[in-house]
Short mmCIF file of C-alpha atoms and ligand atoms in Angstrom, two decimals:
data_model
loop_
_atom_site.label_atom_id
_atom_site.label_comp_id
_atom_site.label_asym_id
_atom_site.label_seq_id
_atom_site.Cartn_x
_atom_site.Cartn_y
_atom_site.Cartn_z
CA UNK A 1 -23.09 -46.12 -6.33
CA UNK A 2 -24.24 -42.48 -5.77
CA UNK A 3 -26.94 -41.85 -3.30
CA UNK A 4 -29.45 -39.62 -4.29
CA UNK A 5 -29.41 -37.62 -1.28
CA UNK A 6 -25.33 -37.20 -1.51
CA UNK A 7 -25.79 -34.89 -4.54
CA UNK A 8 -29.54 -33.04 -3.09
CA UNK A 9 -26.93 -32.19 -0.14
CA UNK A 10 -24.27 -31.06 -2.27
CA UNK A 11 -27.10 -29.06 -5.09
CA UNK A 12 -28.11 -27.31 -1.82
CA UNK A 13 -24.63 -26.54 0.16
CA UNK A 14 -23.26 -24.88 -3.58
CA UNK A 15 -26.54 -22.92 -3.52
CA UNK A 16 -26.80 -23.19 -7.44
CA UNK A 17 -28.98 -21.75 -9.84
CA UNK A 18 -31.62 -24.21 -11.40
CA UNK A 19 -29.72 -24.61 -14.70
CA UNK A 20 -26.82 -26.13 -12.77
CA UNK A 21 -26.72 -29.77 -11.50
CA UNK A 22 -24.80 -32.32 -9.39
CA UNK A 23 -24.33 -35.14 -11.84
CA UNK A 24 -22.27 -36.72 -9.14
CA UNK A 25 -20.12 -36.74 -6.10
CA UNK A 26 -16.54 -38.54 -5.46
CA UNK A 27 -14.82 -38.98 -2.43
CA UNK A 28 -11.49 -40.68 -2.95
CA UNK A 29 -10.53 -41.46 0.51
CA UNK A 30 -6.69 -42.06 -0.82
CA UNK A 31 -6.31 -39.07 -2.17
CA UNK A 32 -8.50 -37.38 0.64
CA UNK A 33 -10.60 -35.62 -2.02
CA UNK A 34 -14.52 -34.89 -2.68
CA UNK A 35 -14.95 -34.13 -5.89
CA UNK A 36 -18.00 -32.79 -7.53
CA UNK A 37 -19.46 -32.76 -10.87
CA UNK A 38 -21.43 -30.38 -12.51
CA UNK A 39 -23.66 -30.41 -15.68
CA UNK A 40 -25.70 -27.57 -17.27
CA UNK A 41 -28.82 -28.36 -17.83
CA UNK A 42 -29.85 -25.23 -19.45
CA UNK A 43 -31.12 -24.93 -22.84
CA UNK A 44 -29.77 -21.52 -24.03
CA UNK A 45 -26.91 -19.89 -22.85
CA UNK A 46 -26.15 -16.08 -22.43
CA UNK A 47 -23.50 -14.19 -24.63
CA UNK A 48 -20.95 -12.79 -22.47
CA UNK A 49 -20.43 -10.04 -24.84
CA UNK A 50 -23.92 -8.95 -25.54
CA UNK A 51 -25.84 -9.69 -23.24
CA UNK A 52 -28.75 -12.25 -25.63
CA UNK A 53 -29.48 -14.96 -24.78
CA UNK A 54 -28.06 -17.35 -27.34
CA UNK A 55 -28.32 -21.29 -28.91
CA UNK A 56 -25.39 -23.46 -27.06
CA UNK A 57 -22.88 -23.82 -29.44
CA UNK A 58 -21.12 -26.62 -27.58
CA UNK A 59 -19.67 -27.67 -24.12
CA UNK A 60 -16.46 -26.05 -23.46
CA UNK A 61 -13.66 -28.64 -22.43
CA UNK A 62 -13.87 -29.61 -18.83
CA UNK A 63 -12.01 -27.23 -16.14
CA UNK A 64 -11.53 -27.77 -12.20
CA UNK A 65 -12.45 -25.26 -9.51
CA UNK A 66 -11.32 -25.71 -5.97
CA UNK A 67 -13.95 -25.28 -3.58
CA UNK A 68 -13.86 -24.85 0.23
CA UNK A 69 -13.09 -28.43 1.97
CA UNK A 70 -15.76 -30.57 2.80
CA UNK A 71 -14.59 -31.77 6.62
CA UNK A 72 -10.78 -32.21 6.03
CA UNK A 73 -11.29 -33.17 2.04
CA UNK A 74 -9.98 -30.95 -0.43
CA UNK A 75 -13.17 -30.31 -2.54
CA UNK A 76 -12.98 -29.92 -6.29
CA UNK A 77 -15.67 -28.51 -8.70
CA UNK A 78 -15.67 -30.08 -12.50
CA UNK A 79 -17.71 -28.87 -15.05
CA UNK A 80 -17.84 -28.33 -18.57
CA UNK A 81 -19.29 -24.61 -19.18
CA UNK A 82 -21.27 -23.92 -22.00
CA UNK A 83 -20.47 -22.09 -24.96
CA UNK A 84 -23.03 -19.73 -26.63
CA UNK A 85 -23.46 -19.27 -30.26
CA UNK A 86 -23.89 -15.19 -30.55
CA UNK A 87 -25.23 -13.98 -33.89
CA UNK A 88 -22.79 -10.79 -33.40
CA UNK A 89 -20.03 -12.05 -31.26
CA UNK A 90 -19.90 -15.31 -32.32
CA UNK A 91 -19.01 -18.69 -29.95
CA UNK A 92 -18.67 -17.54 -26.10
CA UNK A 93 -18.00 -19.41 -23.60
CA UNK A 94 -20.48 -18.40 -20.54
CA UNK A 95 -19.24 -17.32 -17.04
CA UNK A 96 -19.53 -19.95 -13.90
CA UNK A 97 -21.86 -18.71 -11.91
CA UNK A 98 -19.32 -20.00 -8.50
CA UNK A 99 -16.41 -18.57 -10.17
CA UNK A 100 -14.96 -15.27 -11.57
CA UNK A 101 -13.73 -15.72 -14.95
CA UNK A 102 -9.93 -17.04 -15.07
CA UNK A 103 -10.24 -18.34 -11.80
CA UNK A 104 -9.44 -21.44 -10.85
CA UNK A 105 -11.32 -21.13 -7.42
CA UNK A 106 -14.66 -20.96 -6.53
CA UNK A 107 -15.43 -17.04 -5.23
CA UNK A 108 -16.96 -19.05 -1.43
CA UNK A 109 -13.37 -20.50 -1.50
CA UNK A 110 -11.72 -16.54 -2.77
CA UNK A 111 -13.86 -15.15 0.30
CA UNK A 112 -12.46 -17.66 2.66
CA UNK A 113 -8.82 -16.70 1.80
CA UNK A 114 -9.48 -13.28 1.95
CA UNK A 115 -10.68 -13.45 5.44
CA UNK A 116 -7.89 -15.81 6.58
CA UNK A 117 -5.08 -13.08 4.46
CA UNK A 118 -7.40 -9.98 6.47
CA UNK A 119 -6.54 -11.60 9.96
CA UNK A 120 -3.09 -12.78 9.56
CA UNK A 121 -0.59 -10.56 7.23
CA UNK A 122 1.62 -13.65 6.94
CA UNK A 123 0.53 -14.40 3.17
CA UNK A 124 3.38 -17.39 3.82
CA UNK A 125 1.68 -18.91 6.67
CA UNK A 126 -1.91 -18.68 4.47
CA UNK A 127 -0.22 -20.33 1.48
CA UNK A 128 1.32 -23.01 3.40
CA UNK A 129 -1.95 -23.90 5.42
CA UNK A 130 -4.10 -23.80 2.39
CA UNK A 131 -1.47 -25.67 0.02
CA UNK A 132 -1.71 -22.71 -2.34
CA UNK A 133 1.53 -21.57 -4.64
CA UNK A 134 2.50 -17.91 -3.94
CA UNK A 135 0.85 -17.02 -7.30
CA UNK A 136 -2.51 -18.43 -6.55
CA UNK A 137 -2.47 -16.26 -3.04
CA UNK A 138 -1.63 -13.17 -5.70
CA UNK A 139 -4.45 -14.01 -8.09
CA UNK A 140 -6.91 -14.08 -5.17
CA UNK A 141 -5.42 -10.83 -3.40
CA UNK A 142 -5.49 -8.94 -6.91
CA UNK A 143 -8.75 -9.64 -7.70
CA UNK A 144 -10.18 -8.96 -3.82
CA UNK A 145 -8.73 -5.65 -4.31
CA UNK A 146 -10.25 -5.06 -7.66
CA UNK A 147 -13.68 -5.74 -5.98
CA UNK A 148 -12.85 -3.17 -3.01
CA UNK A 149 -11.48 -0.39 -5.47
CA UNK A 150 -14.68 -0.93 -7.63
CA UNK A 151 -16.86 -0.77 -4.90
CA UNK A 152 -15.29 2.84 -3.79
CA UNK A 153 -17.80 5.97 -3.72
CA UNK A 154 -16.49 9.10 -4.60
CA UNK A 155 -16.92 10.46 -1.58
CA UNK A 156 -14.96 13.97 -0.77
CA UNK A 157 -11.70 13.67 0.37
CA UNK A 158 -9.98 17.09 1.64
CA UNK A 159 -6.88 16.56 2.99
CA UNK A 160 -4.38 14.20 0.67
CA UNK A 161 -0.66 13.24 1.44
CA UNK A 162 1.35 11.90 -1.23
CA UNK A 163 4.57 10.03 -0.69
CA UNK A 164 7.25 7.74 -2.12
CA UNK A 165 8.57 4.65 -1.19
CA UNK A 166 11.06 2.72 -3.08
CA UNK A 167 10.68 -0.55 -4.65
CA UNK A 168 13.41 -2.84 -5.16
CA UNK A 169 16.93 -2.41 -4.73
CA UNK A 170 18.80 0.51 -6.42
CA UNK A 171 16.40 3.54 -7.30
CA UNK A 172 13.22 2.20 -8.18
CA UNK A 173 10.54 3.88 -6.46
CA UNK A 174 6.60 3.81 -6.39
CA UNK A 175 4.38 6.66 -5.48
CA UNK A 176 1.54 6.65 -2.80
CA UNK A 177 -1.58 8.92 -2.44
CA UNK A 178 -2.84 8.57 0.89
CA UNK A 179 -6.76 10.02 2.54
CA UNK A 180 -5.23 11.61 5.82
CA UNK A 181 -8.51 11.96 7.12
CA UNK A 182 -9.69 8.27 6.28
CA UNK A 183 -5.96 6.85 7.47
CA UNK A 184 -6.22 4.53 4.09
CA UNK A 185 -4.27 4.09 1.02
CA UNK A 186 -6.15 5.24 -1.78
CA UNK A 187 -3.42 4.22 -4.82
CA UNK A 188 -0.37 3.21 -5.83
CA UNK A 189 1.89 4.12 -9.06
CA UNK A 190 5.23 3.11 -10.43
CA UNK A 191 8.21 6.20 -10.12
CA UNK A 192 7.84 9.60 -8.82
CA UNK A 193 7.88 11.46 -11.75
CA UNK A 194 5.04 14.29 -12.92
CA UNK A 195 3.71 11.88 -15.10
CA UNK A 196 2.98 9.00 -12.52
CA UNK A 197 1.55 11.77 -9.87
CA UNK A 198 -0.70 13.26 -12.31
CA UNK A 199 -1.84 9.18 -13.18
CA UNK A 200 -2.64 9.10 -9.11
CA UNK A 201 -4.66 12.42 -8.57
CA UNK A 202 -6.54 11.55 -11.58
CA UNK A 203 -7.31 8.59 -10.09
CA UNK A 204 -9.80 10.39 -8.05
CA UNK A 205 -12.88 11.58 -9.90
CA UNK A 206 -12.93 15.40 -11.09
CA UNK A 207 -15.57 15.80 -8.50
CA UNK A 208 -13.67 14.61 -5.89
CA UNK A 209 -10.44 16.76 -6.93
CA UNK A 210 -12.76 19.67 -6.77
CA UNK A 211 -12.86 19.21 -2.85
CA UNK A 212 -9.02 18.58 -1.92
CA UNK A 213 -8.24 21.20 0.15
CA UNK A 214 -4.60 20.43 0.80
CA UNK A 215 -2.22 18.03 -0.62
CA UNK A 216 0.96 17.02 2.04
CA UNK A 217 3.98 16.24 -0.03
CA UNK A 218 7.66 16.42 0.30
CA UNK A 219 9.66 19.00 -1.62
CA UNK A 220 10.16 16.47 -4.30
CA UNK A 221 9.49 19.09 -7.43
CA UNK A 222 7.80 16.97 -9.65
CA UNK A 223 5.03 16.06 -6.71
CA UNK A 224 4.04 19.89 -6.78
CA UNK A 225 4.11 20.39 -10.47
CA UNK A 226 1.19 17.59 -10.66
CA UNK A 227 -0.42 18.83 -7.61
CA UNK A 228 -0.56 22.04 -9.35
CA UNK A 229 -1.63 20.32 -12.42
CA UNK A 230 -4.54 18.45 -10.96
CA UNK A 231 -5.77 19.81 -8.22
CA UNK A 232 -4.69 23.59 -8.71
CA UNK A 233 -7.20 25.31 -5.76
CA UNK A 234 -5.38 22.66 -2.46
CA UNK A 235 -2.27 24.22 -0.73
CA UNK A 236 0.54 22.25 -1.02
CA UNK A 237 1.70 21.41 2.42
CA UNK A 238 5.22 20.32 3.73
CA UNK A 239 4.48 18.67 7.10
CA UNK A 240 6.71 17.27 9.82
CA UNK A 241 6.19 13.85 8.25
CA UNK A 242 8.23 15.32 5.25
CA UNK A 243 10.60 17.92 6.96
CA UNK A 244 11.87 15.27 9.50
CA UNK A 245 13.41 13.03 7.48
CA UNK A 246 15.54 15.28 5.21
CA UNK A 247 16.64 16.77 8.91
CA UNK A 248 17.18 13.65 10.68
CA UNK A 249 19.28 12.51 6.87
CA UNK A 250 21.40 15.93 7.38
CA UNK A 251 22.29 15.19 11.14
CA UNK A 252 23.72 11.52 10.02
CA UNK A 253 25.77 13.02 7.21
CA UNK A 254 27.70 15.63 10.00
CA UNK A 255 28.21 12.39 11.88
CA UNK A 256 29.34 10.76 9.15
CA UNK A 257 32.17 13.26 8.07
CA UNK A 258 33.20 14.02 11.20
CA UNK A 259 33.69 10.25 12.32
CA UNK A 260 35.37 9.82 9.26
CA UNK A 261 37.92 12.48 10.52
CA UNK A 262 38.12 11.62 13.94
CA UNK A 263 38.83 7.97 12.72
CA UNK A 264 42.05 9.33 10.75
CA UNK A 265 43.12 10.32 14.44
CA UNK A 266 42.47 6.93 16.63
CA UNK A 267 39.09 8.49 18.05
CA UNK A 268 36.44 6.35 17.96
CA UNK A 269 34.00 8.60 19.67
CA UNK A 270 31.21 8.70 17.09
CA UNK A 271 31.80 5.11 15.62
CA UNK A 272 27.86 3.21 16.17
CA UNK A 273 26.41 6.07 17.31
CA UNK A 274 23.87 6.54 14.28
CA UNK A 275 20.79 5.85 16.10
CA UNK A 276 21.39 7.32 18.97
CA UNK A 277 21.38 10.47 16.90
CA UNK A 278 18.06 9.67 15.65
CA UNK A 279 15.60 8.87 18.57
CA UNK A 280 13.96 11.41 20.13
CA UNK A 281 14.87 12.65 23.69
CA UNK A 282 11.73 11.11 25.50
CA UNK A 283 11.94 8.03 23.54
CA UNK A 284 15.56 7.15 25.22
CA UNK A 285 16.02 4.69 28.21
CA UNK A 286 18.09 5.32 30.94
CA UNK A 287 21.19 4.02 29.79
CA UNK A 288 20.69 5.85 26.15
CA UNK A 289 19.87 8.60 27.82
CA UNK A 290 23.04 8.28 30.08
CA UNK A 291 24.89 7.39 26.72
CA UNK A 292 23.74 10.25 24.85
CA UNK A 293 24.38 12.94 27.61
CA UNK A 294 28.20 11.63 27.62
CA UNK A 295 28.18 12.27 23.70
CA UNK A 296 27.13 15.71 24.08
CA UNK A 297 29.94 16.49 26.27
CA UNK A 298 31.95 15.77 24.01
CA UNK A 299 31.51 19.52 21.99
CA UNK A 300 31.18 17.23 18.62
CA UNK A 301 29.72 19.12 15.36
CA UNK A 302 27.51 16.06 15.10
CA UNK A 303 25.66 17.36 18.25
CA UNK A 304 25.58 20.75 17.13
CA UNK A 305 23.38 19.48 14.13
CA UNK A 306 21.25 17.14 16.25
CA UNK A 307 20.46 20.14 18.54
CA UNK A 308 19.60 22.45 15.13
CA UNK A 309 17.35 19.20 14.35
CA UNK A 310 15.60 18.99 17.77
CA UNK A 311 15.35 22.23 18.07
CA UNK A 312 12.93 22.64 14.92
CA UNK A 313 10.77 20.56 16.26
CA UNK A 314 9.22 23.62 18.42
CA UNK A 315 8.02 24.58 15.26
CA UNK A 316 5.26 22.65 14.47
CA UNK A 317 3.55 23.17 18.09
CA UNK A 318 3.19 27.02 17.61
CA UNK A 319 0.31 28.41 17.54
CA UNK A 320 -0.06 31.10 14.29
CA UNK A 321 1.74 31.25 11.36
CA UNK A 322 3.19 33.97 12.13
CA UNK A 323 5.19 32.91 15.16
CA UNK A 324 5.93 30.13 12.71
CA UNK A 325 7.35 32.40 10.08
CA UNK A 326 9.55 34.43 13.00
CA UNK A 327 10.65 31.70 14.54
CA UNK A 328 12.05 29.58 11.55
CA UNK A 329 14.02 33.05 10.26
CA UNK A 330 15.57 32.45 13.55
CA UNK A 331 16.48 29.03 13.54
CA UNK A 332 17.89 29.80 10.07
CA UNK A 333 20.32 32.44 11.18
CA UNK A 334 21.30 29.47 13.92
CA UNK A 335 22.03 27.08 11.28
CA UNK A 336 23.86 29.05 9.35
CA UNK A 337 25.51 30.59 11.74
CA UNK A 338 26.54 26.56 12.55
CA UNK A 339 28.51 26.54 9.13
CA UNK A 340 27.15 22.48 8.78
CA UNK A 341 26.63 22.07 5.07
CA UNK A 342 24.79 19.11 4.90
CA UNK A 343 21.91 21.39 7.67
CA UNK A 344 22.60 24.58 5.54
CA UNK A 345 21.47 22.71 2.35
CA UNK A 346 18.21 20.99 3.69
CA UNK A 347 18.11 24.95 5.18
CA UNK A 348 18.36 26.46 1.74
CA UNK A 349 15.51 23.68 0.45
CA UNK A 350 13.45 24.60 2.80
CA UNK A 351 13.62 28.61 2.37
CA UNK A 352 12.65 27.63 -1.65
CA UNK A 353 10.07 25.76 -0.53
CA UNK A 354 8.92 28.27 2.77
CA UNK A 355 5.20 28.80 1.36
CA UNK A 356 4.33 25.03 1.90
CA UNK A 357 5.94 24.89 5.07
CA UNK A 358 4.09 27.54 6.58
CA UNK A 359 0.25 26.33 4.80
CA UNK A 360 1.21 23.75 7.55
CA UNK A 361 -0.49 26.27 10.25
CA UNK A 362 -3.52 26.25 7.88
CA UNK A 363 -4.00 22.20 7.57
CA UNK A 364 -2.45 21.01 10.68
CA UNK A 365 -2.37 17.29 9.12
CA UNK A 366 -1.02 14.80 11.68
CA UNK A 367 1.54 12.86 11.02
CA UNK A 368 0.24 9.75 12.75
CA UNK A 369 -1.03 8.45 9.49
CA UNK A 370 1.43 9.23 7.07
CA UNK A 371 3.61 7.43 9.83
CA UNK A 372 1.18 4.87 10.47
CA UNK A 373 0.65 3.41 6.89
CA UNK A 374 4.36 4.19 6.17
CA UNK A 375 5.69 1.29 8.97
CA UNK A 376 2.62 -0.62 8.02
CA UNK A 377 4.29 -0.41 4.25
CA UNK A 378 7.54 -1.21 5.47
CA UNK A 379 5.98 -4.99 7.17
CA UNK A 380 4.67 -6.12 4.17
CA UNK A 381 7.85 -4.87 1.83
CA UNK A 382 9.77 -6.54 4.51
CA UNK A 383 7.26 -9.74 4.54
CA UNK A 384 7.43 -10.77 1.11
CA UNK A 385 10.74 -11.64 0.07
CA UNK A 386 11.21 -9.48 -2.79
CA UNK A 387 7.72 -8.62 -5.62
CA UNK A 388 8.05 -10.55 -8.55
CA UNK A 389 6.43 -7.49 -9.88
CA UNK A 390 4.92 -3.82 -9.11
CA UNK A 391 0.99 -4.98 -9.41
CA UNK A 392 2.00 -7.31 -6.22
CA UNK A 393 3.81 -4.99 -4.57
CA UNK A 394 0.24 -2.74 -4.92
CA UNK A 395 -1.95 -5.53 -4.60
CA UNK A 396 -0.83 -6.23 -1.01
CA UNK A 397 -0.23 -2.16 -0.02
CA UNK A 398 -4.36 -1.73 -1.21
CA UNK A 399 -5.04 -5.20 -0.07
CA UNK A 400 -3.74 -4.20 3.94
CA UNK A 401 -3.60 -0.41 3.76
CA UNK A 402 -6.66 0.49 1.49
CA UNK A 403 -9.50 0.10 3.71
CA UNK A 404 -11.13 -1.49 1.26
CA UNK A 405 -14.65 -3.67 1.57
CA UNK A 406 -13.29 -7.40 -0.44
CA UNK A 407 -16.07 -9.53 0.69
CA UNK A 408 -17.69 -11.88 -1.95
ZN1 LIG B 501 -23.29 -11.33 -28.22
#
């Protein structure tokens, strides 16, 4: 028998609107499960089309929402939700008001997993506790971050950086357009070609690409031809974020060569060195640092091209553009002087692409938050054990990296 006050409790906990009612409540202590039913008690309905409000046409068949627990008790919803007979749009079936649409979960119980998914980045773990599949997690994510995006102003945003990242194995890559001021991801698009950047700045309303002062790219041709597209009056800007790794790529192919050749002779010399060609100086321990002094000895073309490497990085702490311009005409002559093909090429790229280099001294983006949201990326790619798709892969970069407010 059901208690009267059982279902007051339960009309007052799922705060409903006065055309909702609970016809009853069931707790099946077997199947540790309260579940609650629902009848509308309404007598017109509103077209979801339109707007009017409508006859009811009918009851639509009866569909299950899960709701936050009640103590330990999973806690189901069951209703049957009425469908309005439009003049114009004909039979509609009306929106819960506890649910979004094609949702099988009630938005209190959405808002719950989004906090949970906000405070632990282990979407496993959150799955697992809540007994939710992997796609249920993903429908919840994807619609939070439809809320956030929604809810963004188009506030000006001056200072842009736009990056790729690939996405799968082989040579699928998405692109990312990040606010450098705000340290948030504002969008994410499949490939890296003209097309897909132009998609992403347009992303932004016109207003807002009005007020970009300068975009931070790497010399990937196809970012500059949108930038110039889109947002024609921002500098393009190729900052140490960008330079680094083409340098740091050039140093590993010397090694590379030249252990292959010192191989052919017995010498071993360079064989696991790779990162110890990467890390920077004051970022080595004692013992690399010990390690890495002994390779230097050792009059090896690979350190010639690590010292071209570290020595660029004076660059980017001068002071005027014009020391900037002197200096890197100098380090040129060194590197070619150094005969290293794989430096002289990234060399040559960077002489075509000079002008963006230098708007550096105009912008002076940091590289903390290109570098920042890049490792934060490379958690959740590493996280998730491979996307079923490219709208999950973005859900959960927006989701973590977009700043974004997804509260019910
Ligand atoms: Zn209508």
């Amino acid at each position: 028998m059901q208690s009267l006050t059982t279902t007051a409790h339960y009309q007052q906990l799922l705060g409903l609107p006065s055309t909702w009612m609970v016809e009853n409540v069931d707790l099946s202590m077997t199947a540790m499960q309260v579940v609650i039913r629902l009848v509308y008690t309404g007598k017109n309905a509103i077209c979801t089309e339109c707007g009017e409000t409508c006859s009811i046409y009918d009851q639509a068949p009866e569909q299950k929402w899960r709701h936050l627990d009640t103590m330990q008790f999973e806690t189901i919803i069951i209703a049957r939700l009425p469908r309005a007979n439009c003049k114009e749009h004909g039979v509609k079936t009306v929106g819960a008001p506890w649910a979004d649409r094609h949702s099988r979960f009630t938005l209190m119980f959405e808002g719950f997993v989004v906090q949970l998914l906000q405070h632990c980045s282990n979407t496993q773990a959150v799955s697992t506790l809540l007994g939710l599949s992997w796609h249920c997690v993903d429908d919840i994510m994807r619609r939070a971050v439809k809320r956030g995006m929604a809810r963004r102003g188009d506030d000006s945003i001056e200072h842009l950086g736009i990056d790729e990242k690939s996405f799968r194995a082989g040579h699928q890559y998405v692109t990312i357009m990040n606010d450098l001021d705000g340290g948030r991801v504002l969008d994410v698009v499949e490939t890296r070609t003209t097309k897909a950047t132009v998609k992403l700045l347009t992303s932004l309303a016109a207003k807002q690409r009005k007020k970009v002062l300068s975009v931070s790219v790497d010399m990937w041709n196809p970012f500059a031809h949108a930038v110039r597209k889109k947002v024609p009056q921002a500098d393009l800007v190729h900052d140490r974020y960008h330079i680094s790794k083409y340098l740091n790529d050039a140093v590993d192919a010397v090694r590379r060569q030249e252990s292959r050749a010192l191989n052919t002779t017995g010498d071993k010399t360079l064989i696991g060195s790779k990162y110890a060609w990467l890390r920077n100086p004051e970022n080595m321990s004692d013992k690399q640092r010990a390690d890495f002094d002994q390779l230097m000895t050792c009059e090896l073309q690979t350190g010639i091209a690590w010292s071209l490497k570290n020595m660029f990085r004076a660059f980017w702490v001068l002071t005027t553009r014009d020391a900037a311009e002197y200096f890197f005409q100098y380090w040129s002559d060194a590197v070619d002087r150094s005969k290293l093909k794989p430096i002289i090429k990234v060399k040559d790229m960077m002489v075509r692409h000079l002008e963006g280099i230098l708007n550096f001294f105009r912008h002076r983006t940091t590289n903390a938050v290109s570098e920042g949201l890049n490792s934060k990326i490379q958690l959740i790619k590493a996280s998730a054990r491979g996307f079923h798709s490219f709208e999950s892969y973005r859900t959960r970069i927006l989701f973590y990296c977009g700043k974004l407010d997804m509260a019910i």
